[in-house]
C-alpha positions as semicolon CSV with decimal commas, in nm:
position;residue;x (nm);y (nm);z (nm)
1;X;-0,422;-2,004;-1,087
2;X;-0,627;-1,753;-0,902
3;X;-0,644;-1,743;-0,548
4;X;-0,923;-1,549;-0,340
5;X;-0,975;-1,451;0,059
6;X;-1,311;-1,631;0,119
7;X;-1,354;-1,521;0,539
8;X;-1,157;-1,307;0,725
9;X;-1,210;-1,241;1,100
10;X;-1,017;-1,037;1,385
11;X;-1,016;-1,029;1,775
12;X;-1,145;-0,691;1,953
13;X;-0,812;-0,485;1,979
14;X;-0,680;-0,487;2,378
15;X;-0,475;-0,263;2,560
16;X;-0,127;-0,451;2,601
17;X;-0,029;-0,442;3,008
18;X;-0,367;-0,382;3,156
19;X;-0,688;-0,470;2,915
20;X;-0,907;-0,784;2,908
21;X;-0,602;-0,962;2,706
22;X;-0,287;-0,905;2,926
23;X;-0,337;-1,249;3,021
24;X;-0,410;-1,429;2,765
25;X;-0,201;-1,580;2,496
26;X;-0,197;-1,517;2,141
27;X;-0,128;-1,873;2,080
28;X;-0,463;-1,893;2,216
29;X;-0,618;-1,619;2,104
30;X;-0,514;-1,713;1,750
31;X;-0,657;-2,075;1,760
32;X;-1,053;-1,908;1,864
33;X;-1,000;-1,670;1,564
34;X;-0,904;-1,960;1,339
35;X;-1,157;-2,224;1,505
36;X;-1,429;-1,918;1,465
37;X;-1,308;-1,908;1,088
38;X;-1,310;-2,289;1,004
39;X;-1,691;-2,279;1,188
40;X;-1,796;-2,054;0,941
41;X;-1,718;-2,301;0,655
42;X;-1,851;-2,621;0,729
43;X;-1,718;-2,818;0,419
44;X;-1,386;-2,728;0,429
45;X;-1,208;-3,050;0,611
46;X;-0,935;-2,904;0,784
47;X;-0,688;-3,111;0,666
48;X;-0,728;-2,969;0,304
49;X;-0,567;-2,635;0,470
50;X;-0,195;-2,701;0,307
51;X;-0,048;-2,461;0,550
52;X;-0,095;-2,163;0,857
53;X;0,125;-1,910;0,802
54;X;0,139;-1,646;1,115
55;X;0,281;-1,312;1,136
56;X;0,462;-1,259;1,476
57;X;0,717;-0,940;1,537
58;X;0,832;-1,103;1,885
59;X;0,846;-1,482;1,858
60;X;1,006;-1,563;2,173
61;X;0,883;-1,655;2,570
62;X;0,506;-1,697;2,530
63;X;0,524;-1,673;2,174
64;X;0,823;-1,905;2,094
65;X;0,844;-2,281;2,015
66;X;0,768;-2,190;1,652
67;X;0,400;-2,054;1,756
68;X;0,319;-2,133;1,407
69;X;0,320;-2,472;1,457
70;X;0,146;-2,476;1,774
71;X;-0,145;-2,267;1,603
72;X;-0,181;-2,487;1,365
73;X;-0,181;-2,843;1,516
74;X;-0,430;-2,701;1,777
75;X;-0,666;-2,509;1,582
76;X;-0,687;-2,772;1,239
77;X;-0,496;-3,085;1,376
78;X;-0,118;-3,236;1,377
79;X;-0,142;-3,342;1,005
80;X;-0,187;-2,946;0,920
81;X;0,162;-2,765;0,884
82;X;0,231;-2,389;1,036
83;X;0,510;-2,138;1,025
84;X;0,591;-1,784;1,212
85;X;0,669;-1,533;1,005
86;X;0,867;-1,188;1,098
87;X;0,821;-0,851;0,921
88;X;0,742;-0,685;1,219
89;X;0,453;-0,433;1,143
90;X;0,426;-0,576;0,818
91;X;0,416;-0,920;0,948
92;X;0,035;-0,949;0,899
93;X;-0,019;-0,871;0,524
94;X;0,298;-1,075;0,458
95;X;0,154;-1,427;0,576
96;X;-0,138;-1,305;0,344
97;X;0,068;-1,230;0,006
98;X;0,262;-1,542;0,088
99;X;-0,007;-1,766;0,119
100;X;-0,195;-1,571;-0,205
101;X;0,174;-1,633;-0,418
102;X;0,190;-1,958;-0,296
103;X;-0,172;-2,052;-0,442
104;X;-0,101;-1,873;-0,762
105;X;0,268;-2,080;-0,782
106;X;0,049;-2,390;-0,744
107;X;0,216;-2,505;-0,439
108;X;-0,104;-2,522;-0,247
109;X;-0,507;-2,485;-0,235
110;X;-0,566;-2,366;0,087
111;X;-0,381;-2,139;0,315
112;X;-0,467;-1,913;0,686
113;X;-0,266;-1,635;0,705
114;X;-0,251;-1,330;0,901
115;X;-0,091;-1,227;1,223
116;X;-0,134;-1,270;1,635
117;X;0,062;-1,058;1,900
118;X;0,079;-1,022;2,283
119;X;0,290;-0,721;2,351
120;X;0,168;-0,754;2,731
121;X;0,384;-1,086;2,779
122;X;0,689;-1,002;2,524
123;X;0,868;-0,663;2,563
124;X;0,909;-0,435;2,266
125;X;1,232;-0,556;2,179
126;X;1,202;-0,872;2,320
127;X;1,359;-1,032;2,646
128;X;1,740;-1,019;2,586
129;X;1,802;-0,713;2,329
130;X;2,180;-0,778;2,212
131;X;2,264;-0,572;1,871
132;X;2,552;-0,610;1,689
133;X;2,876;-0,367;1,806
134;X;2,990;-0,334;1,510
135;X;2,626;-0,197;1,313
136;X;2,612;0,025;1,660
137;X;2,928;0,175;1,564
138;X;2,913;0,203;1,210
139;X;2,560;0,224;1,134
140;X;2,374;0,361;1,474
141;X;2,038;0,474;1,261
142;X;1,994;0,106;1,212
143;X;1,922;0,073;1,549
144;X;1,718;0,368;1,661
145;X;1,436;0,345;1,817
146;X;1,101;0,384;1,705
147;X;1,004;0,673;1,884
148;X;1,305;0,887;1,777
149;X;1,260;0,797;1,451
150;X;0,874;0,961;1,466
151;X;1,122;1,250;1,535
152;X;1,314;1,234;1,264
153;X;1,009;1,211;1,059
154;X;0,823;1,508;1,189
155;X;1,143;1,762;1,194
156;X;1,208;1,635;0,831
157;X;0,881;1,688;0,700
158;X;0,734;1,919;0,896
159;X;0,551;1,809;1,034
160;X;0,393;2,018;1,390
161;X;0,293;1,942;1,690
162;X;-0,053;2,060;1,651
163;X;-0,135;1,890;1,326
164;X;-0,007;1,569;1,528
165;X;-0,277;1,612;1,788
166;X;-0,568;1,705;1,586
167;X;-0,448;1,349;1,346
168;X;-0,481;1,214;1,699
169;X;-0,824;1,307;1,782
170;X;-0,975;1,276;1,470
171;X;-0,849;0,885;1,489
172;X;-1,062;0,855;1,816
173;X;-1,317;1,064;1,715
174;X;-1,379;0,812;1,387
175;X;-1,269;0,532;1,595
176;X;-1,579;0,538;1,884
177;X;-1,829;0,649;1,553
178;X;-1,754;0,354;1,400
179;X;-1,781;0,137;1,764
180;X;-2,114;0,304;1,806
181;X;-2,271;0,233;1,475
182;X;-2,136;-0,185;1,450
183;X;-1,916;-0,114;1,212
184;X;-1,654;-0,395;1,357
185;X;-1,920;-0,590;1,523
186;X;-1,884;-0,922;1,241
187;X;-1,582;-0,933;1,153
188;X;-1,524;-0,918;1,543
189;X;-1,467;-1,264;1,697
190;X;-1,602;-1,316;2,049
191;X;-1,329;-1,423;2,322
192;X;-1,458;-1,553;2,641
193;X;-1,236;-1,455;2,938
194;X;-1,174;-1,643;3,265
195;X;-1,002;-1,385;3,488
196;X;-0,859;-1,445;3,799
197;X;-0,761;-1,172;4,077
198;X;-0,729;-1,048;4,434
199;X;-0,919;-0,795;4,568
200;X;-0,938;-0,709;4,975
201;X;-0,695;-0,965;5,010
202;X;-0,998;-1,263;4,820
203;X;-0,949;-1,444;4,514
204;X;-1,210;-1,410;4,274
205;X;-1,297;-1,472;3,942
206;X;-1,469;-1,257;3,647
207;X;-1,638;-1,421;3,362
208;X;-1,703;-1,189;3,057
209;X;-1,686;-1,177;2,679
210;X;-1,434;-0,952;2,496
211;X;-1,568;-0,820;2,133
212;X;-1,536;-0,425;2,160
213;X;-1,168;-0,271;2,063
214;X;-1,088;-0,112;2,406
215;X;-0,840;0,159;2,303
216;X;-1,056;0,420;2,246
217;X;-1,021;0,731;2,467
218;X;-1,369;0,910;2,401
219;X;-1,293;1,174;2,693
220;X;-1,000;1,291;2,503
221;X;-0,942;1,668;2,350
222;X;-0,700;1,825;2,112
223;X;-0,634;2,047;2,396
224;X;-0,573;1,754;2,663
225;X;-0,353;1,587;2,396
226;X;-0,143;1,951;2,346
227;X;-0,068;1,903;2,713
228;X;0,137;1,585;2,700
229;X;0,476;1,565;2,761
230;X;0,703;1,462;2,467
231;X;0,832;1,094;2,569
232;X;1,151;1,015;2,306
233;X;1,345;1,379;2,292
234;X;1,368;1,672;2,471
235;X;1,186;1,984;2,303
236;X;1,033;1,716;2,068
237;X;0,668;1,661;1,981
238;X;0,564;1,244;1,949
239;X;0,342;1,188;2,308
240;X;0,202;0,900;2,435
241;X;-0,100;1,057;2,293
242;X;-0,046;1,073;1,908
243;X;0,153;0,714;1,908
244;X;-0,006;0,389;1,839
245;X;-0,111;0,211;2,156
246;X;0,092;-0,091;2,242
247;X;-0,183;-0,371;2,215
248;X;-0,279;-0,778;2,186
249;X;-0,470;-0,905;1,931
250;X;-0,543;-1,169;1,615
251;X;-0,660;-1,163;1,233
252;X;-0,643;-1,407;1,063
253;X;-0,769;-1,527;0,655
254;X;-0,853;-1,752;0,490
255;X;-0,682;-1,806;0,151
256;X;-0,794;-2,046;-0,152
257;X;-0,760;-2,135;-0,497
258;X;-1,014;-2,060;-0,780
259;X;-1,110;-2,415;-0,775
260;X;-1,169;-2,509;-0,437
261;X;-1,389;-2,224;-0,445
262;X;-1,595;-2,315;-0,683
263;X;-1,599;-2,672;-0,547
264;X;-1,696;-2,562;-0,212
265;X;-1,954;-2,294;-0,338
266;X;-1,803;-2,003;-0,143
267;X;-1,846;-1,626;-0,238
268;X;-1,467;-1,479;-0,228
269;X;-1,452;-1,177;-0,074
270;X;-1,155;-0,988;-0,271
271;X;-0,831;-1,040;-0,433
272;X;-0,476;-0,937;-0,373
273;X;-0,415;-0,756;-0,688
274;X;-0,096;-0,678;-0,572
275;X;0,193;-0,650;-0,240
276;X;0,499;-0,471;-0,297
277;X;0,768;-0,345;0,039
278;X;1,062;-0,167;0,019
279;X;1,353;0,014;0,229
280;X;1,407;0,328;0,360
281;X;1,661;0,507;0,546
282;X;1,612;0,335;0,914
283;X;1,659;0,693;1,062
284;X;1,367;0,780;0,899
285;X;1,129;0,411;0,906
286;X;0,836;0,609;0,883
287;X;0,800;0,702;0,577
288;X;0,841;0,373;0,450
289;X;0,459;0,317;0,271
290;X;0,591;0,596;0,043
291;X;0,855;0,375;-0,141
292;X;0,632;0,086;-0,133
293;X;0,317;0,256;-0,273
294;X;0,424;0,275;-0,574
295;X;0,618;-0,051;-0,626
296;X;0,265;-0,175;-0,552
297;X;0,080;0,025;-0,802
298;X;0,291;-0,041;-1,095
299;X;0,256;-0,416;-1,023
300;X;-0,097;-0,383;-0,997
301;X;-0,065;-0,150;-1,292
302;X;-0,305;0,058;-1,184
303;X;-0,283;0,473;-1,049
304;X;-0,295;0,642;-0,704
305;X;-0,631;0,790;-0,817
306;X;-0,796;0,448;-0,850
307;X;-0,762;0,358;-0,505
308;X;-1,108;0,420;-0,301
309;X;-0,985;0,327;0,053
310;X;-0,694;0,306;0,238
311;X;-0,563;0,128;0,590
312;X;-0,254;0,324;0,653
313;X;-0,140;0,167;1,002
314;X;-0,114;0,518;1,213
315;X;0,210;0,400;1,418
316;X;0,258;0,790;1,518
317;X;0,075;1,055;1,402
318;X;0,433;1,240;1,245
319;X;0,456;0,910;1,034
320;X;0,121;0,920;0,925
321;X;0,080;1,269;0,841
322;X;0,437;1,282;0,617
323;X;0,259;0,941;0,459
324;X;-0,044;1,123;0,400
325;X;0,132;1,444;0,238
326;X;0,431;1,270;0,036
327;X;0,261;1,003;-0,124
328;X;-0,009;1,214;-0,206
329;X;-0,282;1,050;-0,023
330;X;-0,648;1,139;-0,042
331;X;-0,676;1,198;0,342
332;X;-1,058;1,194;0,342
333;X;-1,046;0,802;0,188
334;X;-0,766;0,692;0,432
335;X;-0,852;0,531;0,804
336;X;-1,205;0,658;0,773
337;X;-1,279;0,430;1,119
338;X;-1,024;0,522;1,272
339;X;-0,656;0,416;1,290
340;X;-0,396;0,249;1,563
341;X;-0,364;0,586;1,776
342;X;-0,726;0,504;1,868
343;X;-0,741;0,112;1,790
344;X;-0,370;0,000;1,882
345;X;-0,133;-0,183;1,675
346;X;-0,094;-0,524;1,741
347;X;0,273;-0,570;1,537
348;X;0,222;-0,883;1,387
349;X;-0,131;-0,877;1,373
350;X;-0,189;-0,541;1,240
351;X;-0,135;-0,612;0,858
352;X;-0,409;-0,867;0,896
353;X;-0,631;-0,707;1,087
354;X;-0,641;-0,394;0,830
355;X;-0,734;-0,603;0,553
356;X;-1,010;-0,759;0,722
357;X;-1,112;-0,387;0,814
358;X;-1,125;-0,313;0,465
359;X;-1,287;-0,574;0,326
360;X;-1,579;-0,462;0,549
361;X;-1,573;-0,112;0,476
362;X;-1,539;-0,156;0,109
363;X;-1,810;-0,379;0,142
364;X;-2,079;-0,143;0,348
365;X;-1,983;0,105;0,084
366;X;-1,944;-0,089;-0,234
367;X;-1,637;-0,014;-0,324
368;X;-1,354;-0,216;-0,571
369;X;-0,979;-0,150;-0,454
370;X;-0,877;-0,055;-0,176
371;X;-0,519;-0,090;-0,031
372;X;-0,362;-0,168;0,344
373;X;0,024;-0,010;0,429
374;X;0,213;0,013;0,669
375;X;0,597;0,145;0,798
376;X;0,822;-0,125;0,928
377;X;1,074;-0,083;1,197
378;X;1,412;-0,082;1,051
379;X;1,382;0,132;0,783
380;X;1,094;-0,098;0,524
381;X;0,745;0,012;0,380
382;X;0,477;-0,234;0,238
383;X;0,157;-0,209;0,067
384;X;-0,124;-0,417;-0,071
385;X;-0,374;-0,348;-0,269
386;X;-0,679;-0,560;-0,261
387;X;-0,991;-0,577;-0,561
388;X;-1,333;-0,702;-0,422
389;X;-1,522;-0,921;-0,561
């Protein structure tokens, strides 16, 4: 049995800490994307949805309680099952190749899967980080940060300091180009925000509407980036400035089998043809989509050379650029709007919300496969590779 993505719809991208979502919840935030999806499919009883699967890298404070659940009895109703999912960066196109193998496996029609985060209410690593002793003595790469292992990645592969910055720009040069010509603007759901504040010692209140990605620094220069201070090592060469931006956001799909698509008249939009991850050496995460890539194309059984576009999540620009360079990537097909340096990277969101980027590039330009990847903290690598329809 076949199974198909029929909608798929993201938030705007926020700036975790101090953009229009630092105060909202990705609880909530996930139930608009997913009540925006179900609106846009008026015959689907929500009740026929056999299960939400979300992608969450931090499921704890405001994100705890199994948020899964909570997604999914709010958005569809308590008769409608949900689960939280963790693959950290990954997290995203998980729920999606879960929900896509659980079609195919016959253990369900109908499926919403992808991925919400708040990294403005849930620290990086959470609110009480407490690794094992013994791993931290015998195995201390397995619990380097993410940062250092950008590092690692960049003095391995050689990856300089310039060609960092310029990967930089370029991502926010692509990113406010796309912005400025609507490329985002439908798969872009609308989120109506009630702030609250104090200013001159008054409460007021803002009413506005979020739908724009906010992470793009148009002012910025290669040579303004060269000045930044490295922020993980000493004499090192990852910035603030060609990392991923710490961010909130949602994505979410909508999964179903060849039969309820014909029964409901929908047009699919694509297929996953294939999702393969894989480990790495933790000490070096980054280059994770370079073991996976392959895994994915010999499931798919298909070559590197029939891949038209790519979503390689840009969590530093070191990472990216070894990606780019190992694996043998076409750089003029891969993050042609932009990547996460410009965008953010909303952990568990991310996988999600760079499929349902490429299902709307691949559309505008009619193309047939295209595939998302991503690194994965702790040393993993995944990939998908999607076939319109």
């Amino acid at each position: 049995m076949e199974a198909y993505i029929v909608k798929a719809y993201r938030s705007a991208i926020g700036k975790a800490g101090r953009g229009a979502l630092r105060f909202y919840r990705s609880d909530d935030l996930a139930v608009d994307v997913i009540n925006h999806l179900m609106a846009q499919v008026p015959d689907l009883d929500p009740s026929r949805v056999d299960d939400v699967i979300v992608g969450c890298a931090n499921p704890e404070g405001e994100q705890g309680l199994q948020i899964g659940r909570q997604i999914s009895a709010r958005a569809l109703g308590k008769s409608v099952p949900g689960i939280v999912i963790n693959r950290y960066c990954g997290s995203g196109l998980e729920a999606i190749a879960m929900a896509v193998a659980k079609v195919r496996g016959g253990m369900g029609e109908c499926f919403i899967a992808g991925g919400t985060e708040s990294m403005s209410a849930i620290p990086m690593t959470g609110y009480k980080l407490a690794p094992s002793y013994k791993v931290a003595v015998e195995q201390p790469n397995y619990l380097i940060g993410m940062g250092l292992t950008a590092e690692a990645v960049a003095n391995k592969y050689g990856v300089s300091r310039e060609d960092q910055d310029e990967f930089s720009y370029q991502s926010h040069v692509k990113a406010a180009n796309a912005i400025d010509k609507g490329f985002f603007e439908s798969e872009i759901v609308p989120i109506d925000i009630h702030q609250v504040y104090v200013e001159d010692d008054q409460r007021k209140t803002r009413d506005y509407t979020f739908k724009v990605d906010e992470g793009v620094r148009r002012s910025t220069t290669v040579e303004a980036l060269s000045k930044l201070r490295p922020v993980f090592a000493n004499g090192g060469s990852v910035t603030a400035g060609n990392s991923s931006q710490t961010s909130d956001g949602a994505s979410f799909t909508l999964v179903m089998s060849e039969a309820m698509v014909k029964e409901l008249n929908l047009e699919p939009i694509a297929r996953l043809a294939s999702c393969s991850v894989a480990g790495v050496d933790p000490l070096y995460m980054g280059i994770g989509p370079c073991a996976a890539i392959p895994k994915a194309l010999s499931q798919a059984g298909m070559k590197l050379d029939d891949i038209e576009l790519i979503e390689l999540n840009e969590a530093f620009a070191a990472q990216s650029l070894a990606v780019i360079r190992e694996a043998g990537l076409n750089p003029d097909i891969v993050n042609v709007n932009g990547g996460a340096i410009a965008l953010g990277h909303p952990l568990g969101c991310t996988g999600a919300k760079l499929s349902t980027q490429l299902f709307n590039e691949m559309k505008r330009r009619d193309q047939k496969y295209g595939m998302v990847t991503a690194c994965i903290g702790g040393g993993q690598g995944i990939a998908g590779i999607y076939e319109m329809m």
